[in-house]
């Protein structure tokens, strides 16, 4: 973790796949982490209504918050719960065009390291006040965000369906291999 430049890594995938749990464990393991901006917006007053009634404005709010997090990266590894292409995936799910701002940001503000995908995992999936999607909608969301990441030239690395500490070790191993021979 002794790099002088920020190395930005993302954990993506559909809702309820253990991304936030993994992010918390990585933070405990010494990584700089950035939580999911969508959840913060949804938890704010009016956030759920914004998503439901004005998804385009919700996407703009996510973009602004993601940009703030992207520019806040410090030297070394920074791990993000979702990233810019997730916003493009959300817009596609909402049958909306990807805005010029979202597209331009996805093309110009690039993540450095591996993009980890937390695949759908039925055994741990549960709904809550912000995670309102059914299981089928969660799987559809995973497909949309993965398609968006691929569209913007990223290769996804699937996380194992395993306990969180095994996932932490998997991330550490992949990051170590990436540093040894970056793509």
PDB file of C-alpha atoms in Angstrom:
ATOM      1  CA  UNK A   1       0.000   0.000   0.000  1.00  0.00           C
ATOM      2  CA  UNK A   2       2.986   2.331  -0.425  1.00  0.00           C
ATOM      3  CA  UNK A   3       1.985   3.898  -3.755  1.00  0.00           C
ATOM      4  CA  UNK A   4       2.369   7.642  -4.271  1.00  0.00           C
ATOM      5  CA  UNK A   5      -0.586   7.857  -6.672  1.00  0.00           C
ATOM      6  CA  UNK A   6      -4.193   7.025  -5.873  1.00  0.00           C
ATOM      7  CA  UNK A   7      -5.107   3.542  -7.043  1.00  0.00           C
ATOM      8  CA  UNK A   8      -8.889   3.400  -7.318  1.00  0.00           C
ATOM      9  CA  UNK A   9     -10.643   0.034  -7.026  1.00  0.00           C
ATOM     10  CA  UNK A  10     -14.392  -0.589  -7.170  1.00  0.00           C
ATOM     11  CA  UNK A  11     -16.705  -3.230  -5.795  1.00  0.00           C
ATOM     12  CA  UNK A  12     -19.777  -3.380  -8.031  1.00  0.00           C
ATOM     13  CA  UNK A  13     -22.726  -5.699  -8.596  1.00  0.00           C
ATOM     14  CA  UNK A  14     -26.406  -5.771  -7.851  1.00  0.00           C
ATOM     15  CA  UNK A  15     -27.955  -4.903  -4.516  1.00  0.00           C
ATOM     16  CA  UNK A  16     -27.620  -7.217  -1.539  1.00  0.00           C
ATOM     17  CA  UNK A  17     -24.459  -9.025  -2.629  1.00  0.00           C
ATOM     18  CA  UNK A  18     -22.243  -8.156   0.347  1.00  0.00           C
ATOM     19  CA  UNK A  19     -20.494  -5.089  -1.098  1.00  0.00           C
ATOM     20  CA  UNK A  20     -20.964  -2.881   1.966  1.00  0.00           C
ATOM     21  CA  UNK A  21     -19.969  -5.684   4.332  1.00  0.00           C
ATOM     22  CA  UNK A  22     -16.798  -6.285   2.327  1.00  0.00           C
ATOM     23  CA  UNK A  23     -16.056  -2.556   2.219  1.00  0.00           C
ATOM     24  CA  UNK A  24     -16.342  -2.337   6.019  1.00  0.00           C
ATOM     25  CA  UNK A  25     -13.985  -5.310   6.425  1.00  0.00           C
ATOM     26  CA  UNK A  26     -11.501  -3.743   3.997  1.00  0.00           C
ATOM     27  CA  UNK A  27     -11.649  -0.494   6.010  1.00  0.00           C
ATOM     28  CA  UNK A  28     -10.903  -2.510   9.167  1.00  0.00           C
ATOM     29  CA  UNK A  29      -7.982  -4.043   7.255  1.00  0.00           C
ATOM     30  CA  UNK A  30      -6.468  -0.593   6.612  1.00  0.00           C
ATOM     31  CA  UNK A  31      -7.822   0.333   3.183  1.00  0.00           C
ATOM     32  CA  UNK A  32      -9.201   3.782   2.417  1.00  0.00           C
ATOM     33  CA  UNK A  33     -12.849   3.175   1.536  1.00  0.00           C
ATOM     34  CA  UNK A  34     -15.746   5.156   0.126  1.00  0.00           C
ATOM     35  CA  UNK A  35     -19.324   4.031   0.869  1.00  0.00           C
ATOM     36  CA  UNK A  36     -22.101   3.717  -1.699  1.00  0.00           C
ATOM     37  CA  UNK A  37     -23.293   7.221  -2.527  1.00  0.00           C
ATOM     38  CA  UNK A  38     -26.761   6.052  -3.631  1.00  0.00           C
ATOM     39  CA  UNK A  39     -27.529   4.685  -0.171  1.00  0.00           C
ATOM     40  CA  UNK A  40     -26.478   7.974   1.439  1.00  0.00           C
ATOM     41  CA  UNK A  41     -28.802   9.857  -0.922  1.00  0.00           C
ATOM     42  CA  UNK A  42     -31.660   7.412  -0.296  1.00  0.00           C
ATOM     43  CA  UNK A  43     -31.251   7.813   3.490  1.00  0.00           C
ATOM     44  CA  UNK A  44     -31.407  11.608   3.280  1.00  0.00           C
ATOM     45  CA  UNK A  45     -34.802  13.309   3.652  1.00  0.00           C
ATOM     46  CA  UNK A  46     -36.664  12.988   0.349  1.00  0.00           C
ATOM     47  CA  UNK A  47     -34.113  10.557  -1.081  1.00  0.00           C
ATOM     48  CA  UNK A  48     -36.513   7.683  -1.728  1.00  0.00           C
ATOM     49  CA  UNK A  49     -38.992  10.038  -3.391  1.00  0.00           C
ATOM     50  CA  UNK A  50     -36.224  11.516  -5.527  1.00  0.00           C
ATOM     51  CA  UNK A  51     -35.287   8.037  -6.788  1.00  0.00           C
ATOM     52  CA  UNK A  52     -38.897   7.045  -7.424  1.00  0.00           C
ATOM     53  CA  UNK A  53     -40.231  10.290  -8.888  1.00  0.00           C
ATOM     54  CA  UNK A  54     -37.181  11.898 -10.522  1.00  0.00           C
ATOM     55  CA  UNK A  55     -34.653   9.170 -11.378  1.00  0.00           C
ATOM     56  CA  UNK A  56     -32.725  11.521 -13.683  1.00  0.00           C
ATOM     57  CA  UNK A  57     -32.120  13.938 -10.801  1.00  0.00           C
ATOM     58  CA  UNK A  58     -31.246  10.989  -8.567  1.00  0.00           C
ATOM     59  CA  UNK A  59     -28.608   9.953 -11.139  1.00  0.00           C
ATOM     60  CA  UNK A  60     -27.242  13.530 -11.204  1.00  0.00           C
ATOM     61  CA  UNK A  61     -26.978  13.503  -7.395  1.00  0.00           C
ATOM     62  CA  UNK A  62     -25.147  10.168  -7.537  1.00  0.00           C
ATOM     63  CA  UNK A  63     -22.773  11.511 -10.197  1.00  0.00           C
ATOM     64  CA  UNK A  64     -21.909  14.575  -8.138  1.00  0.00           C
ATOM     65  CA  UNK A  65     -21.305  12.489  -5.007  1.00  0.00           C
ATOM     66  CA  UNK A  66     -19.227   9.895  -6.924  1.00  0.00           C
ATOM     67  CA  UNK A  67     -17.087  12.672  -8.425  1.00  0.00           C
ATOM     68  CA  UNK A  68     -16.471  14.104  -4.963  1.00  0.00           C
ATOM     69  CA  UNK A  69     -15.404  10.659  -3.719  1.00  0.00           C
ATOM     70  CA  UNK A  70     -13.215  10.037  -6.788  1.00  0.00           C
ATOM     71  CA  UNK A  71     -11.303  13.284  -6.255  1.00  0.00           C
ATOM     72  CA  UNK A  72     -10.943  12.564  -2.514  1.00  0.00           C
ATOM     73  CA  UNK A  73      -8.704   9.531  -3.122  1.00  0.00           C
ATOM     74  CA  UNK A  74      -5.355   9.668  -1.376  1.00  0.00           C
ATOM     75  CA  UNK A  75      -2.094   7.944  -2.385  1.00  0.00           C
ATOM     76  CA  UNK A  76      -2.390   4.174  -2.171  1.00  0.00           C
ATOM     77  CA  UNK A  77      -5.464   2.011  -2.581  1.00  0.00           C
ATOM     78  CA  UNK A  78      -8.944   3.513  -2.374  1.00  0.00           C
ATOM     79  CA  UNK A  79     -11.859   1.099  -2.547  1.00  0.00           C
ATOM     80  CA  UNK A  80     -15.267   2.351  -3.681  1.00  0.00           C
ATOM     81  CA  UNK A  81     -18.686   0.781  -3.167  1.00  0.00           C
ATOM     82  CA  UNK A  82     -19.850   1.260  -6.793  1.00  0.00           C
ATOM     83  CA  UNK A  83     -18.592   3.751  -9.364  1.00  0.00           C
ATOM     84  CA  UNK A  84     -19.521   5.897 -12.339  1.00  0.00           C
ATOM     85  CA  UNK A  85     -20.629   3.074 -14.684  1.00  0.00           C
ATOM     86  CA  UNK A  86     -23.094   1.943 -12.004  1.00  0.00           C
ATOM     87  CA  UNK A  87     -24.957   5.203 -12.668  1.00  0.00           C
ATOM     88  CA  UNK A  88     -25.122   4.367 -16.385  1.00  0.00           C
ATOM     89  CA  UNK A  89     -26.500   0.934 -15.452  1.00  0.00           C
ATOM     90  CA  UNK A  90     -29.115   2.538 -13.194  1.00  0.00           C
ATOM     91  CA  UNK A  91     -30.255   4.841 -16.004  1.00  0.00           C
ATOM     92  CA  UNK A  92     -30.594   1.889 -18.391  1.00  0.00           C
ATOM     93  CA  UNK A  93     -32.686   0.056 -15.781  1.00  0.00           C
ATOM     94  CA  UNK A  94     -34.915   3.116 -15.609  1.00  0.00           C
ATOM     95  CA  UNK A  95     -35.205   3.063 -19.448  1.00  0.00           C
ATOM     96  CA  UNK A  96     -33.484   6.438 -19.576  1.00  0.00           C
ATOM     97  CA  UNK A  97     -30.652   7.603 -21.802  1.00  0.00           C
ATOM     98  CA  UNK A  98     -27.232   7.910 -20.247  1.00  0.00           C
ATOM     99  CA  UNK A  99     -26.635  11.651 -19.939  1.00  0.00           C
ATOM    100  CA  UNK A 100     -23.694  13.340 -21.618  1.00  0.00           C
ATOM    101  CA  UNK A 101     -22.265  14.165 -18.178  1.00  0.00           C
ATOM    102  CA  UNK A 102     -22.436  10.558 -16.976  1.00  0.00           C
ATOM    103  CA  UNK A 103     -20.984   9.232 -20.238  1.00  0.00           C
ATOM    104  CA  UNK A 104     -18.174  11.805 -20.264  1.00  0.00           C
ATOM    105  CA  UNK A 105     -17.316  11.081 -16.631  1.00  0.00           C
ATOM    106  CA  UNK A 106     -17.272   7.310 -17.252  1.00  0.00           C
ATOM    107  CA  UNK A 107     -14.870   7.849 -20.143  1.00  0.00           C
ATOM    108  CA  UNK A 108     -12.587  10.426 -18.509  1.00  0.00           C
ATOM    109  CA  UNK A 109     -12.396   9.653 -14.773  1.00  0.00           C
ATOM    110  CA  UNK A 110     -10.972   6.158 -14.888  1.00  0.00           C
ATOM    111  CA  UNK A 111     -10.545   3.704 -12.054  1.00  0.00           C
ATOM    112  CA  UNK A 112      -7.027   2.349 -11.810  1.00  0.00           C
ATOM    113  CA  UNK A 113      -7.151  -1.106 -10.361  1.00  0.00           C
ATOM    114  CA  UNK A 114      -9.354  -4.159 -10.636  1.00  0.00           C
ATOM    115  CA  UNK A 115     -13.132  -3.824 -10.671  1.00  0.00           C
ATOM    116  CA  UNK A 116     -14.528  -6.485  -8.357  1.00  0.00           C
ATOM    117  CA  UNK A 117     -18.036  -7.801  -8.980  1.00  0.00           C
ATOM    118  CA  UNK A 118     -20.029  -9.188  -6.096  1.00  0.00           C
ATOM    119  CA  UNK A 119     -22.279 -11.636  -7.992  1.00  0.00           C
ATOM    120  CA  UNK A 120     -25.907 -12.206  -7.035  1.00  0.00           C
ATOM    121  CA  UNK A 121     -26.002 -14.377  -3.933  1.00  0.00           C
ATOM    122  CA  UNK A 122     -29.506 -15.515  -3.039  1.00  0.00           C
ATOM    123  CA  UNK A 123     -28.505 -16.890   0.381  1.00  0.00           C
ATOM    124  CA  UNK A 124     -27.517 -13.445   1.680  1.00  0.00           C
ATOM    125  CA  UNK A 125     -29.975 -11.268  -0.269  1.00  0.00           C
ATOM    126  CA  UNK A 126     -32.522  -9.364   1.791  1.00  0.00           C
ATOM    127  CA  UNK A 127     -34.589  -6.264   1.265  1.00  0.00           C
ATOM    128  CA  UNK A 128     -34.542  -3.236   3.563  1.00  0.00           C
ATOM    129  CA  UNK A 129     -35.835   0.333   3.575  1.00  0.00           C
ATOM    130  CA  UNK A 130     -33.489   1.414   0.757  1.00  0.00           C
ATOM    131  CA  UNK A 131     -32.988  -1.958  -0.960  1.00  0.00           C
ATOM    132  CA  UNK A 132     -36.477  -2.272  -2.374  1.00  0.00           C
ATOM    133  CA  UNK A 133     -35.759  -4.556  -5.340  1.00  0.00           C
ATOM    134  CA  UNK A 134     -37.072  -8.108  -5.518  1.00  0.00           C
ATOM    135  CA  UNK A 135     -34.547 -10.891  -6.085  1.00  0.00           C
ATOM    136  CA  UNK A 136     -35.305 -10.882  -9.834  1.00  0.00           C
ATOM    137  CA  UNK A 137     -34.872  -7.093  -9.984  1.00  0.00           C
ATOM    138  CA  UNK A 138     -31.565  -7.411  -8.104  1.00  0.00           C
ATOM    139  CA  UNK A 139     -30.307  -9.919 -10.696  1.00  0.00           C
ATOM    140  CA  UNK A 140     -31.456  -7.579 -13.484  1.00  0.00           C
ATOM    141  CA  UNK A 141     -29.611  -4.705 -11.785  1.00  0.00           C
ATOM    142  CA  UNK A 142     -26.435  -6.799 -11.643  1.00  0.00           C
ATOM    143  CA  UNK A 143     -26.662  -7.454 -15.380  1.00  0.00           C
ATOM    144  CA  UNK A 144     -27.224  -3.751 -16.133  1.00  0.00           C
ATOM    145  CA  UNK A 145     -24.264  -2.526 -14.105  1.00  0.00           C
ATOM    146  CA  UNK A 146     -21.946  -5.258 -15.404  1.00  0.00           C
ATOM    147  CA  UNK A 147     -22.927  -4.387 -18.973  1.00  0.00           C
ATOM    148  CA  UNK A 148     -22.178  -0.718 -18.280  1.00  0.00           C
ATOM    149  CA  UNK A 149     -18.756  -1.480 -16.778  1.00  0.00           C
ATOM    150  CA  UNK A 150     -17.898  -3.637 -19.791  1.00  0.00           C
ATOM    151  CA  UNK A 151     -19.112  -0.924 -22.181  1.00  0.00           C
ATOM    152  CA  UNK A 152     -16.629   1.508 -20.630  1.00  0.00           C
ATOM    153  CA  UNK A 153     -13.747  -0.924 -21.105  1.00  0.00           C
ATOM    154  CA  UNK A 154     -13.431  -2.509 -17.685  1.00  0.00           C
ATOM    155  CA  UNK A 155     -12.949  -6.197 -17.033  1.00  0.00           C
ATOM    156  CA  UNK A 156     -14.755  -7.449 -13.959  1.00  0.00           C
ATOM    157  CA  UNK A 157     -13.255  -9.865 -11.441  1.00  0.00           C
ATOM    158  CA  UNK A 158     -15.912 -11.976  -9.697  1.00  0.00           C
ATOM    159  CA  UNK A 159     -15.630 -12.226  -5.945  1.00  0.00           C
ATOM    160  CA  UNK A 160     -16.138 -15.701  -4.489  1.00  0.00           C
ATOM    161  CA  UNK A 161     -19.409 -16.528  -2.759  1.00  0.00           C
ATOM    162  CA  UNK A 162     -17.554 -16.916   0.522  1.00  0.00           C
ATOM    163  CA  UNK A 163     -17.334 -15.467   4.047  1.00  0.00           C
ATOM    164  CA  UNK A 164     -16.252 -11.834   4.218  1.00  0.00           C
ATOM    165  CA  UNK A 165     -12.711 -12.525   5.450  1.00  0.00           C
ATOM    166  CA  UNK A 166     -12.170 -14.904   2.529  1.00  0.00           C
ATOM    167  CA  UNK A 167     -13.327 -12.099   0.244  1.00  0.00           C
ATOM    168  CA  UNK A 168     -10.897  -9.680   1.923  1.00  0.00           C
ATOM    169  CA  UNK A 169      -8.048 -12.114   1.285  1.00  0.00           C
ATOM    170  CA  UNK A 170      -9.195 -12.561  -2.325  1.00  0.00           C
ATOM    171  CA  UNK A 171      -9.118  -8.779  -2.839  1.00  0.00           C
ATOM    172  CA  UNK A 172      -5.678  -8.511  -1.192  1.00  0.00           C
ATOM    173  CA  UNK A 173      -4.329 -11.319  -3.399  1.00  0.00           C
ATOM    174  CA  UNK A 174      -5.722  -9.773  -6.592  1.00  0.00           C
ATOM    175  CA  UNK A 175      -4.385  -6.325  -5.708  1.00  0.00           C
ATOM    176  CA  UNK A 176      -0.964  -7.820  -4.972  1.00  0.00           C
ATOM    177  CA  UNK A 177      -0.972  -9.589  -8.341  1.00  0.00           C
ATOM    178  CA  UNK A 178      -2.155  -6.397 -10.083  1.00  0.00           C
ATOM    179  CA  UNK A 179       0.712  -4.368  -8.592  1.00  0.00           C
ATOM    180  CA  UNK A 180       3.191  -7.062  -9.656  1.00  0.00           C
ATOM    181  CA  UNK A 181       2.029  -6.836 -13.291  1.00  0.00           C
ATOM    182  CA  UNK A 182      -0.571  -4.135 -14.026  1.00  0.00           C
ATOM    183  CA  UNK A 183      -2.677  -4.741 -17.127  1.00  0.00           C
TER     184      UNK A 183
END
